[in-house]
Tab-separated table of C-alpha atoms in Angstrom:
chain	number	residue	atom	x	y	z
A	1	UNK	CA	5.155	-20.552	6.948
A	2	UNK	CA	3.876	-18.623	3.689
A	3	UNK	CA	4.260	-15.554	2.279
A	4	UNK	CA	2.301	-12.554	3.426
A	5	UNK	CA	-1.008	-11.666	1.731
A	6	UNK	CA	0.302	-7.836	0.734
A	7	UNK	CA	3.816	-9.482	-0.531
A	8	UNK	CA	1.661	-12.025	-3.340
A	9	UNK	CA	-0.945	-9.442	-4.028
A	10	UNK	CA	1.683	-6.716	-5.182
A	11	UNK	CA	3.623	-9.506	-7.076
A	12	UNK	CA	0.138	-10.083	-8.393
A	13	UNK	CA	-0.709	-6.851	-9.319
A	14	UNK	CA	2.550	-5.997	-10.842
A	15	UNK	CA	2.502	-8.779	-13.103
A	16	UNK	CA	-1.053	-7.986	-14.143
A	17	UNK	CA	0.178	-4.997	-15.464
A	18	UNK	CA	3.462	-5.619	-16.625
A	19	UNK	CA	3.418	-5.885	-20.483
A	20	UNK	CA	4.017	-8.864	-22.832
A	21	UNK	CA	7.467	-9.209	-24.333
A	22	UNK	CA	11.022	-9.646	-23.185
A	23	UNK	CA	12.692	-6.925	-22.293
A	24	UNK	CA	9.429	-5.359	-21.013
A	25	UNK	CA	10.163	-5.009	-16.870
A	26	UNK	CA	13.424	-4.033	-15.609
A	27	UNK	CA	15.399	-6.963	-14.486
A	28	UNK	CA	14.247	-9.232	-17.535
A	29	UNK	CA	17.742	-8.734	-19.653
A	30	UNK	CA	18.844	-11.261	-22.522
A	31	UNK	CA	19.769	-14.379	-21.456
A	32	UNK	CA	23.328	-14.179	-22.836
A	33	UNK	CA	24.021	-11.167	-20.113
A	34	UNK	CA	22.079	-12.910	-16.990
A	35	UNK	CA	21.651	-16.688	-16.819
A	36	UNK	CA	24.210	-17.334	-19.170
A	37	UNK	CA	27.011	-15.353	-17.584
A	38	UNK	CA	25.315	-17.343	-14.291
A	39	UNK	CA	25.944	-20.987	-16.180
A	40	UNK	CA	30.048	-20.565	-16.576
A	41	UNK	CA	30.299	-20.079	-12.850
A	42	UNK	CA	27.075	-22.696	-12.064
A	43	UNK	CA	27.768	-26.162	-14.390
A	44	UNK	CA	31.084	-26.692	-12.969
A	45	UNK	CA	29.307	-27.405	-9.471
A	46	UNK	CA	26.739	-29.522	-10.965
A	47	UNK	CA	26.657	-33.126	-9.693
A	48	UNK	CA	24.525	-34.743	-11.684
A	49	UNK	CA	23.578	-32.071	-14.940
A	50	UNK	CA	20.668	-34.380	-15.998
A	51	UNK	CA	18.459	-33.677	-12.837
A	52	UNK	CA	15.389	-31.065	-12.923
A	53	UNK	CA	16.515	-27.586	-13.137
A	54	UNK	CA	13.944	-25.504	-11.496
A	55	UNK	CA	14.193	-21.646	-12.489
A	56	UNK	CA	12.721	-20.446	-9.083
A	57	UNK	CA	11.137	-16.792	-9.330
A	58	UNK	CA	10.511	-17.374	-13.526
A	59	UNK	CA	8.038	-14.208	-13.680
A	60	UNK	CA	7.960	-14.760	-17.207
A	61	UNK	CA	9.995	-17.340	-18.077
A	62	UNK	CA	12.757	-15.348	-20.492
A	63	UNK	CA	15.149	-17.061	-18.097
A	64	UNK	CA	13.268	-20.444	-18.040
A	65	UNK	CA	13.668	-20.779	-21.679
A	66	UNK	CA	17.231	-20.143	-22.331
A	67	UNK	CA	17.466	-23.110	-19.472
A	68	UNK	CA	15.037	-25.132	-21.322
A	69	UNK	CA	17.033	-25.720	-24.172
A	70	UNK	CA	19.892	-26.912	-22.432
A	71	UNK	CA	18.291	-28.831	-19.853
A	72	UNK	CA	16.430	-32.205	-19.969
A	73	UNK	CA	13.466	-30.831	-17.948
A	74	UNK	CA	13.147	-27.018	-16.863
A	75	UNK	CA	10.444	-26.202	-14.172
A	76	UNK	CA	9.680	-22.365	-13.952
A	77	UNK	CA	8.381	-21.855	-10.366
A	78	UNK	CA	6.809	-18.184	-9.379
A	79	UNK	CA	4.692	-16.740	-6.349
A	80	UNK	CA	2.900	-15.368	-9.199
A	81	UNK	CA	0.073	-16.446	-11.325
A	82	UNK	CA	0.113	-13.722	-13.668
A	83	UNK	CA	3.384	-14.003	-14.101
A	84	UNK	CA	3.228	-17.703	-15.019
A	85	UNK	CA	0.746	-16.709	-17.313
A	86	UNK	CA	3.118	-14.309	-19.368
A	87	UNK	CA	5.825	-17.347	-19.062
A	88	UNK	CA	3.279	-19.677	-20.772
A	89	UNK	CA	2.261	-17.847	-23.564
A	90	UNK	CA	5.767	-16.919	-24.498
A	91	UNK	CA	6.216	-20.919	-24.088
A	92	UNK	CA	3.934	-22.130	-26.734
A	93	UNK	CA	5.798	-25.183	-27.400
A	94	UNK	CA	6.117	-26.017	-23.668
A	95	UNK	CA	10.288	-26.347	-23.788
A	96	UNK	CA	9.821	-25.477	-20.365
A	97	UNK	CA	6.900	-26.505	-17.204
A	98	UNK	CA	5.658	-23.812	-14.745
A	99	UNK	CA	4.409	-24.386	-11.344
A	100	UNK	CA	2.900	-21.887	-8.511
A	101	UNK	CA	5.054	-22.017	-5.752
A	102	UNK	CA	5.208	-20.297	-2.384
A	103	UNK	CA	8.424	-20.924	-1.847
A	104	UNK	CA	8.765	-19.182	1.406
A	105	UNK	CA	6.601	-22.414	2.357
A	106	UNK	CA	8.860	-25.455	3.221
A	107	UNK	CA	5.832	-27.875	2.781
A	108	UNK	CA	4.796	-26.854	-0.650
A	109	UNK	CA	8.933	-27.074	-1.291
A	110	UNK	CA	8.750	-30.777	0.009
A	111	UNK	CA	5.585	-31.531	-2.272
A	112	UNK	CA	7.439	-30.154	-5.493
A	113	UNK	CA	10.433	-32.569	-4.372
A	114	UNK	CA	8.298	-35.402	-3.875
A	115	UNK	CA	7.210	-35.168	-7.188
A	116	UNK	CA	10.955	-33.773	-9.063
A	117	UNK	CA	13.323	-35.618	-6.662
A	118	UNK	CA	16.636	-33.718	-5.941
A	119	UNK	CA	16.854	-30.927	-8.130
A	120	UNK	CA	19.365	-28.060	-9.097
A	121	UNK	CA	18.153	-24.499	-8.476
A	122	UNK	CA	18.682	-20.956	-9.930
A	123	UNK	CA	17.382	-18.213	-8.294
A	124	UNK	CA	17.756	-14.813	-8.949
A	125	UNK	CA	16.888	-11.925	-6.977
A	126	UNK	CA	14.555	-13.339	-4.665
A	127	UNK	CA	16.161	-13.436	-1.231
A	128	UNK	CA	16.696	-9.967	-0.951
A	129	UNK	CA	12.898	-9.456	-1.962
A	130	UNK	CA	11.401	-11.441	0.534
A	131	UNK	CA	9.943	-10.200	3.837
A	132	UNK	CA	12.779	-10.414	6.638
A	133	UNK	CA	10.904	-13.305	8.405
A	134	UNK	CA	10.876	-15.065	4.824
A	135	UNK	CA	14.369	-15.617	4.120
A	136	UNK	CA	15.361	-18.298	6.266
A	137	UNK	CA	12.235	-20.031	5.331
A	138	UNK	CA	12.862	-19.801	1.772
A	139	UNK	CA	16.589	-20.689	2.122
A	140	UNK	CA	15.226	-24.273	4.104
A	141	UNK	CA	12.517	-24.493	1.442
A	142	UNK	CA	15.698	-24.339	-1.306
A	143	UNK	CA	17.033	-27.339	1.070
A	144	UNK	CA	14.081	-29.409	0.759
A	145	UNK	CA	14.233	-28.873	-3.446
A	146	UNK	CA	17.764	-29.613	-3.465
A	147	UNK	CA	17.890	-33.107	-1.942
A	148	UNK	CA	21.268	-34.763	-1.661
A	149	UNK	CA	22.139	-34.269	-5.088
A	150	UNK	CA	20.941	-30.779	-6.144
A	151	UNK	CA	22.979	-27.976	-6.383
A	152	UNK	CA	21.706	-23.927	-6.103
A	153	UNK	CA	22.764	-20.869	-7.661
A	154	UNK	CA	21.353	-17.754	-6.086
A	155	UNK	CA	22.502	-14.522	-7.366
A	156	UNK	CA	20.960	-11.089	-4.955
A	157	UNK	CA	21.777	-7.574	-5.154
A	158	UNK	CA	24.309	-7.042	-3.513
A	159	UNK	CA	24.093	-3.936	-0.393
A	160	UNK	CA	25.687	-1.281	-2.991
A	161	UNK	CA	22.725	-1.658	-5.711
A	162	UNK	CA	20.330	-0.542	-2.787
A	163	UNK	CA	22.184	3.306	-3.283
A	164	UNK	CA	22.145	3.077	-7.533
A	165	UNK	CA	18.511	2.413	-6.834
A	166	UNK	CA	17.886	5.233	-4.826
A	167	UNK	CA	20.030	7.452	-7.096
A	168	UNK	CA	17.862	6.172	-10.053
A	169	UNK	CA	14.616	6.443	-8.526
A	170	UNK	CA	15.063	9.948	-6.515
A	171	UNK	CA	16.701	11.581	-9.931
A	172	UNK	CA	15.177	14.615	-11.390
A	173	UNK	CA	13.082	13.224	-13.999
A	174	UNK	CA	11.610	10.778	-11.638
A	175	UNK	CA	12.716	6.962	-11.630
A	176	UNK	CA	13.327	5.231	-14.982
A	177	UNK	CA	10.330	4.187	-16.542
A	178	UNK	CA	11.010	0.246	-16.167
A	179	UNK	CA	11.448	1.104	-12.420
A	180	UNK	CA	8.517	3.100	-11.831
A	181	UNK	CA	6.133	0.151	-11.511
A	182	UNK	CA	8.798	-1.930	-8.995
A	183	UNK	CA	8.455	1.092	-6.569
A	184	UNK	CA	4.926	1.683	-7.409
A	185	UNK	CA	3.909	-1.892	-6.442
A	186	UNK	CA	6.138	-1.997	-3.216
A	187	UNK	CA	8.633	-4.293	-4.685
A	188	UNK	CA	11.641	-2.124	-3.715
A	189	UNK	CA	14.455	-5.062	-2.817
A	190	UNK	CA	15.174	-5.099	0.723
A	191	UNK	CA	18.581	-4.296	2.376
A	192	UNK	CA	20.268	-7.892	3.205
A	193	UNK	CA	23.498	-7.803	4.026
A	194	UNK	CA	26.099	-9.405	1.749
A	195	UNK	CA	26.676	-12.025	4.368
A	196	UNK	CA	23.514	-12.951	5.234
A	197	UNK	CA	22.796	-14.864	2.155
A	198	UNK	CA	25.440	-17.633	2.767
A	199	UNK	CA	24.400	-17.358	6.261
A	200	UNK	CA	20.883	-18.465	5.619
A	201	UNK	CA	22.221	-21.088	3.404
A	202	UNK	CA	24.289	-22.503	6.046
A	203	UNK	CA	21.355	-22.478	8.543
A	204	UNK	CA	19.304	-24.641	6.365
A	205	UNK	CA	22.384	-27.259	5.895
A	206	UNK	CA	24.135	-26.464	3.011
A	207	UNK	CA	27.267	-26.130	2.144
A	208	UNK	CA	28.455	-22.951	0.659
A	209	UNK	CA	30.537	-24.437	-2.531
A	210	UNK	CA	31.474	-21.262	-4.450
A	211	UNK	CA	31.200	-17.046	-4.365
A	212	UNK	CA	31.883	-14.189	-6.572
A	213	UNK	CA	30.899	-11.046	-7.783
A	214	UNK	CA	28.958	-9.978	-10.887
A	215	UNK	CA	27.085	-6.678	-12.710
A	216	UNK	CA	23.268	-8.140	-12.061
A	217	UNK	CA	22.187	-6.150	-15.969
A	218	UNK	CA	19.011	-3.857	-16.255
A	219	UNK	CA	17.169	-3.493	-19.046
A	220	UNK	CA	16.917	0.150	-18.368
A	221	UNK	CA	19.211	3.206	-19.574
A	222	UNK	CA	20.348	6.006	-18.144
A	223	UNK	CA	19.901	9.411	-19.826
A	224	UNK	CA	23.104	8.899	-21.718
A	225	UNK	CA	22.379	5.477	-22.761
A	226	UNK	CA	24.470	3.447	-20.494
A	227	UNK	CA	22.852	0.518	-19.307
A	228	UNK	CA	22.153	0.251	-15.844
A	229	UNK	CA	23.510	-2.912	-14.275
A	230	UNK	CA	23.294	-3.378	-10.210
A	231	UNK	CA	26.352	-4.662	-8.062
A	232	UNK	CA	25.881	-8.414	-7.046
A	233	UNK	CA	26.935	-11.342	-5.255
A	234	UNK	CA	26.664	-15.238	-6.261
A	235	UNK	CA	26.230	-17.994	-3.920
A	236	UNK	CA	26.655	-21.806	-5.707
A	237	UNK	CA	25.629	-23.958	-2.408
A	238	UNK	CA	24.945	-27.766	-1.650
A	239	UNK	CA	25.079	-30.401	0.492
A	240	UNK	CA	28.594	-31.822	1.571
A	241	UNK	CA	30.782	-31.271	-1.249
């Protein structure tokens, strides 16, 4: 099973568009405030540290390359060629590889393990935009990555962010102008309850090893200049223990 052919062309489309530069689309905040808050509660679950880290959902790469230097060997993995194409060029010295991946496709999952081994996983914010009949798909596709060794770190929205969304975007200047192009494109995240992420993860065989809460940080302001960060939930999840 694959993704749907409006889903990749609006991913497509919106990373066409989207300029170059970190910091340029709305979710892509420093490192130090995303995937670095996300390591202290990820490395103490980590089995075996030294296997491939695949960033899954890159778009372009900011995340990938904070990984990349503290990782043997990083694999940024999008939906997304234009967005793998901002993650290159902002990767000239190739810290970090990048791979197309459906990942909502267990069989192009099983190819990229075939060729990795086990590997651990970080993935944020991509559950809760994937088409309802893509989620349990993409939760056995993170199976098939992780092996018997790999642990996964998936960090969603959690059901709270979908009101400060609606707040931001029904406001009366019109949605933030970072969030403008997300609705524009149809990329609005997707209501998934809290509880169905873990669920998912326990339907594809894993073992849910840790939870906990955490601001998922914008790199939009509101009027007054307070940054606007999105409730969220963390899922660390393996198999056996």
């Amino acid at each position: 099973m694959s993704v749907t052919s409006r889903y990749r062309a609006a991913w497509e489309s919106f990373w066409s568009e989207a300029p170059g530069g970190q910091g340029a689309v709305f979710w892509d905040a420093e490192p130090m405030l995303t995937a670095g808050r996300h390591l202290a509660h990820f490395e103490p679950h980590l089995t075996d540290p030294a296997l491939p880290l695949v960033d899954l959902g890159c778009g372009n790469g900011t995340q990938t390359r904070y990984f990349a230097e503290r990782f043997p060997h990083v694999v940024g993995a999008d939906l997304s060629a234009a967005a793998l194409d901002h993650a290159r060029r902002a990767d000239p010295a190739g810290w970090a590889a990048y791979r197309q991946l459906d990942a909502a496709d267990k069989a192009e999952a099983e190819t990229l393990h075939a060729e990795l081994g086990d590997a651990n996983l970080y993935v944020r914010g991509v559950l809760h935009q994937c088409e309802p009949d893509d989620r349990q798909p993409l939760a056995d596709a993170l199976a098939a990555l992780l092996g018997a060794r790999g642990r996964a770190f998936l960090v969603e929205p959690a059901q709270a962010a979908r009101t400060v969304l609606a707040d931001l975007a029904q406001g009366p200047d019109g949605p933030p102008a970072k969030l403008a192009p997300v609705l524009r494109h149809g990329l609005t995240p997707g209501a998934v309850p809290d509880e169905a992420v873990p669920e998912h993860l326990r339907t594809a065989g894993l073992t849910v090893l840790a939870t906990g809460e955490l601001p998922l940080v914008t790199t939009e302001y509101t009027p007054d200049g307070t940054r606007i960060e999105l409730p969220s939930r963390w899922v660390v999840a393996g198999r056996g223990v």
